[in-house]
Amino acid sequence: MTEQPPPVQEEDVIEAVAVYAAGALPWRLRSGELEVLLIHRPRYDDWSWPKGKLDPGETMPECAAREVWEEIGLDGRLGIPLPTTQYPVAAGLKSVHYWALKVGQSDVVSPDGTEVDSTHWCGVDEAATLLTNENDVVPLRWLSEAHRRGELDTRPIILLRHAKAKPRGSWNKAEGDRTLAASGVRQAAAVGRLLQVWNPERVVTSPWRRCVDTVRPYIAAANGKVKVKLDEKLTEASYRRKPDRAAAAVDRLFDKSKGAVLCTHRPVLPTLLRAFAHRCVPGIASELPTEDPYLTPGELIVFHVALTGTPRVVATEQVKPFED
């Protein structure tokens, strides 16, 4: 049975976290064998994973993607979440969140020369012996097991609730034209930055304005590189008439081979979540939200779908955009 990365238990934390950081385990297949990329940091003279401290105004996934880019020049899509590690440093307890990151054949690794002076591709067993911090072996073993199960190579399908809209009671025009609140506009900008971590190639959204305006910043940042579809079945009005039709939007995304984001309204979420749950491998569906409001405005769930075999959700993560 597939499992999610184990959460940090309260009894395991003996002090408050002083330092938050995030990073990724770059991986590739070479002659059918799994290889991972270690980095050497001259400041510490150690072998580790690309990672770094959380900047103000960042979510953990954004931090991981930024650190990989800054340290080794890879602008990749984050894959499945891996276990978080915790260990003591001079400032106190440090918590590091990790993701898998697939490196394509044409991708070029470019150490920045300051934080990282060299890199080394190697197999899992060699990596386990070279890693200086034994805590770094934990996400490595998880990544290796995911590969063994055929659940490492994935694409994202993202379920997004639109950002905060102006109050329904104060709106006297057509419901489909109701706009985002000022805080919702800021949320939409944050959503646009967050979605770039997974870089979905397709955007499917309710045509009502508050949904379209939520995905607009991401579409603009993609600069014409994403396909956009307005799906009337995702509106609240259509859902009230024929609720089962909304689930078809999920089914169509599983029939494609690209990453996607699906933006809709709170009342539609339970039906869409049930549709996703049917596509989950055992043990994953139980992690999905089951109570109203399911997602807060601007919040999203990433469903990581295996690229080999029957399309199935092998991991999920629920993320809120950073709000100023």
Coordinates of C-alpha atoms in Angstrom, one line a residue:
M1 CA 0.0 0.0 0.0
T2 CA 1.3 3.5 -0.9
E3 CA 1.9 5.8 2.0
Q4 CA 2.3 9.5 2.4
P5 CA 5.5 10.9 3.9
P6 CA 5.2 10.5 7.7
P7 CA 4.1 13.7 9.4
V8 CA 6.3 15.0 12.2
Q9 CA 4.7 13.9 15.5
E10 CA 4.4 16.3 18.4
E11 CA 6.1 13.8 20.7
D12 CA 9.1 13.8 18.3
V13 CA 9.6 17.6 18.6
I14 CA 11.4 18.5 21.8
E15 CA 11.7 22.2 21.0
A16 CA 10.2 24.8 18.7
V17 CA 11.5 24.9 15.1
A18 CA 14.0 27.7 14.7
V19 CA 14.9 27.3 11.1
Y20 CA 12.6 26.3 8.2
A21 CA 14.1 25.1 4.9
A22 CA 13.2 23.2 1.8
G23 CA 14.9 21.4 -1.0
A24 CA 14.7 18.6 -3.5
L25 CA 16.3 15.3 -4.5
P26 CA 17.1 15.5 -8.2
W27 CA 16.8 12.2 -9.9
R28 CA 17.1 10.5 -13.3
L29 CA 17.1 7.1 -14.9
R30 CA 20.2 5.9 -16.7
S31 CA 20.2 2.5 -18.4
G32 CA 17.1 1.8 -16.3
E33 CA 18.8 2.5 -13.0
L34 CA 17.8 5.2 -10.6
E35 CA 20.5 7.9 -10.0
V36 CA 20.4 10.9 -7.7
L37 CA 22.4 14.1 -7.7
L38 CA 24.4 15.1 -4.7
I39 CA 25.9 18.5 -4.1
H40 CA 29.1 19.5 -2.4
R41 CA 29.1 22.6 -0.3
P42 CA 32.6 24.1 0.2
R43 CA 31.5 26.1 3.3
Y44 CA 30.7 22.9 5.2
D45 CA 32.8 20.4 3.1
D46 CA 29.8 18.1 3.0
W47 CA 27.7 16.1 0.5
S48 CA 24.0 17.0 0.7
W49 CA 20.8 17.8 -1.3
P50 CA 20.1 21.3 -2.8
K51 CA 18.2 23.1 -0.1
G52 CA 18.0 26.4 1.7
K53 CA 16.2 28.6 4.2
L54 CA 12.7 29.8 3.7
D55 CA 12.6 33.5 2.5
P56 CA 9.9 35.9 3.7
G57 CA 6.8 35.7 1.5
E58 CA 7.5 32.1 0.4
T59 CA 5.7 28.8 0.7
M60 CA 7.7 25.6 1.3
P61 CA 7.3 24.4 -2.3
E62 CA 8.4 27.8 -3.7
C63 CA 11.5 27.7 -1.4
A64 CA 12.5 24.3 -2.7
A65 CA 12.1 25.2 -6.3
R66 CA 14.0 28.5 -5.8
E67 CA 16.9 26.8 -4.0
V68 CA 17.3 24.2 -6.7
W69 CA 17.5 26.9 -9.3
E70 CA 19.9 29.1 -7.4
E71 CA 22.3 26.3 -6.3
I72 CA 22.4 24.1 -9.4
G73 CA 20.5 25.9 -12.2
L74 CA 17.7 23.5 -12.6
D75 CA 14.3 24.9 -13.2
G76 CA 12.3 21.7 -12.8
R77 CA 8.9 20.7 -11.7
L78 CA 8.6 19.5 -8.2
G79 CA 7.4 15.9 -8.0
I80 CA 6.1 13.8 -5.0
P81 CA 6.6 15.2 -1.5
L82 CA 9.3 13.3 0.5
P83 CA 9.7 13.0 4.3
T84 CA 10.6 16.2 6.3
T85 CA 13.7 15.9 8.4
Q86 CA 14.5 17.6 11.6
Y87 CA 17.8 18.0 13.4
P88 CA 19.6 20.5 15.7
V89 CA 21.7 23.4 14.4
A90 CA 23.3 26.3 16.2
A91 CA 20.1 28.4 16.0
G92 CA 18.0 25.5 17.3
L93 CA 15.8 22.9 15.6
K94 CA 15.9 22.9 11.8
S95 CA 13.1 21.5 9.7
V96 CA 13.7 20.7 6.1
H97 CA 10.9 19.8 3.6
Y98 CA 11.8 17.8 0.5
W99 CA 10.4 16.9 -2.9
A100 CA 11.5 14.7 -5.7
L101 CA 12.6 16.5 -8.8
K102 CA 13.0 14.7 -12.2
V103 CA 16.0 15.8 -14.3
G104 CA 15.4 15.5 -18.0
Q105 CA 18.0 14.3 -20.5
S106 CA 18.5 17.9 -21.9
D107 CA 18.6 19.6 -18.5
V108 CA 22.0 21.1 -17.6
V109 CA 23.2 21.1 -14.0
S110 CA 25.2 24.3 -13.3
P111 CA 26.6 24.6 -9.7
D112 CA 26.6 28.3 -8.7
G113 CA 30.3 28.0 -7.6
T114 CA 29.7 29.6 -4.2
E115 CA 27.1 27.6 -2.3
V116 CA 27.9 24.6 -4.4
D117 CA 31.2 23.9 -6.0
S118 CA 30.6 20.4 -7.5
T119 CA 27.9 17.8 -8.0
H120 CA 27.9 14.0 -8.3
W121 CA 25.4 11.6 -10.0
C122 CA 25.4 8.2 -8.3
G123 CA 23.2 5.3 -7.4
V124 CA 21.1 5.1 -4.2
D125 CA 23.5 2.9 -2.3
E126 CA 26.5 5.1 -3.1
A127 CA 24.5 8.2 -2.2
A128 CA 23.6 6.7 1.2
T129 CA 27.2 6.3 2.0
L130 CA 28.4 9.7 0.7
L131 CA 25.7 11.9 2.4
T132 CA 27.3 13.6 5.3
N133 CA 24.2 14.1 7.4
E134 CA 22.5 10.8 8.1
N135 CA 19.1 12.6 8.2
D136 CA 19.5 13.1 4.4
V137 CA 19.2 9.4 3.9
V138 CA 15.6 9.3 5.0
P139 CA 14.1 11.1 1.9
L140 CA 16.5 9.1 -0.3
R141 CA 15.1 5.8 0.9
W142 CA 11.6 7.1 0.4
L143 CA 12.4 8.2 -3.1
S144 CA 14.0 4.8 -3.9
E145 CA 10.9 2.9 -2.7
A146 CA 8.6 5.2 -4.8
H147 CA 10.7 4.3 -7.8
R148 CA 10.5 0.6 -7.0
R149 CA 6.7 0.8 -6.8
G150 CA 6.5 2.7 -10.1
E151 CA 5.3 5.9 -8.3
L152 CA 8.2 8.3 -8.7
D153 CA 7.6 9.6 -12.2
T154 CA 4.5 11.7 -12.0
R155 CA 2.6 14.7 -13.4
P156 CA 0.4 17.1 -11.3
I157 CA -3.3 17.6 -11.5
I158 CA -4.2 20.5 -9.2
L159 CA -7.6 21.3 -7.7
L160 CA -7.9 25.0 -6.8
R161 CA -10.6 26.9 -5.1
H162 CA -10.8 30.4 -6.4
A163 CA -9.4 33.3 -4.3
K164 CA -11.5 35.4 -2.0
A165 CA -14.4 37.1 -3.8
K166 CA -16.4 40.1 -2.8
P167 CA -19.2 39.2 -0.4
R168 CA -22.2 37.6 -2.1
G169 CA -24.7 39.8 -0.1
S170 CA -23.1 43.0 -1.3
W171 CA -23.1 42.1 -5.0
N172 CA -26.2 43.2 -6.9
K173 CA -25.1 42.2 -10.4
A174 CA -24.9 38.8 -12.2
E175 CA -23.4 36.1 -9.9
G176 CA -21.0 35.0 -12.7
D177 CA -19.6 38.5 -12.8
R178 CA -18.8 38.8 -9.1
T179 CA -15.2 39.9 -8.7
L180 CA -12.3 39.2 -6.3
A181 CA -12.0 41.2 -3.2
A182 CA -8.8 43.2 -2.8
S183 CA -7.4 40.4 -0.6
G184 CA -8.4 38.0 -3.3
V185 CA -6.5 39.9 -5.9
R186 CA -3.4 39.5 -3.8
Q187 CA -4.2 35.8 -3.3
A188 CA -4.5 35.3 -7.0
A189 CA -1.0 36.8 -7.5
A190 CA 0.3 34.4 -4.8
V191 CA -1.5 31.5 -6.5
G192 CA 0.2 32.4 -9.8
R193 CA 3.6 32.2 -8.2
L194 CA 2.8 29.0 -6.4
L195 CA 1.5 27.2 -9.5
Q196 CA 4.8 27.8 -11.3
V197 CA 6.4 25.2 -8.9
W198 CA 4.4 22.5 -10.7
N199 CA 4.1 24.3 -14.1
P200 CA 0.8 22.7 -15.3
E201 CA 0.4 22.9 -19.1
R202 CA -3.4 23.0 -19.0
V203 CA -5.8 25.4 -17.1
V204 CA -9.4 24.3 -16.8
T205 CA -11.6 26.8 -15.0
S206 CA -15.2 27.8 -14.3
P207 CA -15.9 30.8 -16.7
W208 CA -17.2 32.8 -13.8
R209 CA -15.1 35.9 -13.2
R210 CA -13.7 35.1 -9.8
C211 CA -12.3 31.8 -11.0
V212 CA -10.9 33.2 -14.2
D213 CA -9.3 36.1 -12.3
T214 CA -7.7 33.6 -9.9
V215 CA -5.8 31.7 -12.6
R216 CA -5.1 34.8 -14.7
P217 CA -1.7 35.7 -13.1
Y218 CA -0.5 32.1 -13.8
I219 CA -1.7 32.2 -17.4
A220 CA 0.0 35.6 -17.9
A221 CA 3.3 34.3 -16.4
A222 CA 3.2 31.3 -18.7
N223 CA 3.3 33.6 -21.7
G224 CA 1.1 31.6 -24.0
K225 CA 2.6 28.2 -23.1
V226 CA -0.5 26.8 -21.4
K227 CA -3.8 25.8 -22.9
V228 CA -6.9 27.3 -21.3
K229 CA -10.4 25.9 -21.2
L230 CA -13.5 27.5 -19.8
D231 CA -15.8 24.7 -18.5
E232 CA -19.4 25.7 -17.8
K233 CA -20.0 22.5 -15.8
L234 CA -17.7 23.9 -13.1
T235 CA -19.9 26.8 -12.3
E236 CA -22.2 26.8 -9.2
A237 CA -25.3 27.2 -11.4
S238 CA -24.5 24.2 -13.6
Y239 CA -23.5 22.2 -10.5
R240 CA -26.9 22.9 -8.8
R241 CA -28.7 21.6 -11.9
K242 CA -26.6 18.5 -12.7
P243 CA -23.9 18.0 -10.0
D244 CA -22.6 14.7 -11.5
R245 CA -21.5 16.5 -14.7
A246 CA -18.7 18.3 -12.8
A247 CA -16.9 15.1 -12.2
A248 CA -16.4 14.6 -15.9
A249 CA -13.9 17.5 -15.8
V250 CA -11.7 15.4 -13.6
D251 CA -12.0 12.3 -15.7
R252 CA -10.9 14.2 -18.8
L253 CA -7.8 15.4 -17.1
F254 CA -6.8 11.8 -16.3
D255 CA -7.2 11.0 -19.9
K256 CA -4.5 13.5 -20.8
S257 CA -0.8 13.2 -20.3
K258 CA 0.0 16.7 -19.2
G259 CA -0.1 18.5 -15.9
A260 CA -3.2 20.6 -15.2
V261 CA -4.9 22.9 -12.8
L262 CA -8.7 22.9 -12.3
C263 CA -10.2 26.0 -10.7
T264 CA -13.8 26.0 -9.3
H265 CA -16.1 27.0 -6.5
R266 CA -16.6 25.8 -2.9
P267 CA -20.0 24.0 -3.5
V268 CA -18.4 22.0 -6.4
L269 CA -15.5 20.7 -4.4
P270 CA -17.0 17.7 -2.7
T271 CA -18.0 16.1 -6.0
L272 CA -14.6 16.8 -7.5
L273 CA -12.9 15.4 -4.5
R274 CA -14.9 12.2 -4.7
A275 CA -13.9 11.9 -8.4
F276 CA -10.2 12.3 -7.4
A277 CA -10.6 9.8 -4.5
H278 CA -11.7 7.1 -7.0
R279 CA -8.4 7.6 -8.8
C280 CA -6.2 7.2 -5.7
V281 CA -4.2 4.2 -4.8
P282 CA -5.1 2.7 -1.4
G283 CA -4.3 4.8 1.6
I284 CA -4.2 8.2 -0.2
A285 CA -7.9 9.1 -0.4
S286 CA -8.2 9.1 3.4
E287 CA -5.9 12.2 3.4
L288 CA -8.4 14.3 1.4
P289 CA -10.5 16.9 3.2
T290 CA -14.0 15.7 4.0
E291 CA -15.7 18.7 5.7
D292 CA -17.0 22.0 4.4
P293 CA -15.3 24.3 3.3
Y294 CA -12.8 21.6 2.1
L295 CA -10.4 24.3 0.9
T296 CA -10.0 27.9 1.9
P297 CA -10.0 30.6 -0.8
G298 CA -6.9 30.3 -2.9
E299 CA -6.0 26.9 -1.4
L300 CA -5.1 24.0 -3.6
I301 CA -4.5 20.2 -3.6
V302 CA -1.8 18.7 -5.8
F303 CA -2.6 15.2 -7.0
H304 CA 0.6 13.5 -8.2
V305 CA -0.4 11.1 -10.9
A306 CA 1.9 8.2 -12.0
L307 CA 3.0 8.4 -15.6
T308 CA 3.5 4.6 -15.9
G309 CA 0.6 2.1 -16.1
T310 CA -3.0 3.1 -15.3
P311 CA -3.1 6.8 -14.4
R312 CA -3.5 6.9 -10.6
V313 CA -2.9 9.3 -7.8
V314 CA 0.1 8.1 -5.8
A315 CA 0.6 11.2 -3.5
T316 CA -1.2 14.4 -2.6
E317 CA -0.3 17.7 -0.8
Q318 CA -2.5 20.5 0.3
V319 CA -0.9 24.0 0.1
K320 CA -2.1 27.5 0.8
P321 CA -0.5 30.5 -1.1
F322 CA 1.5 32.9 1.0
E323 CA -0.7 35.8 2.1
D324 CA 0.8 39.2 3.0

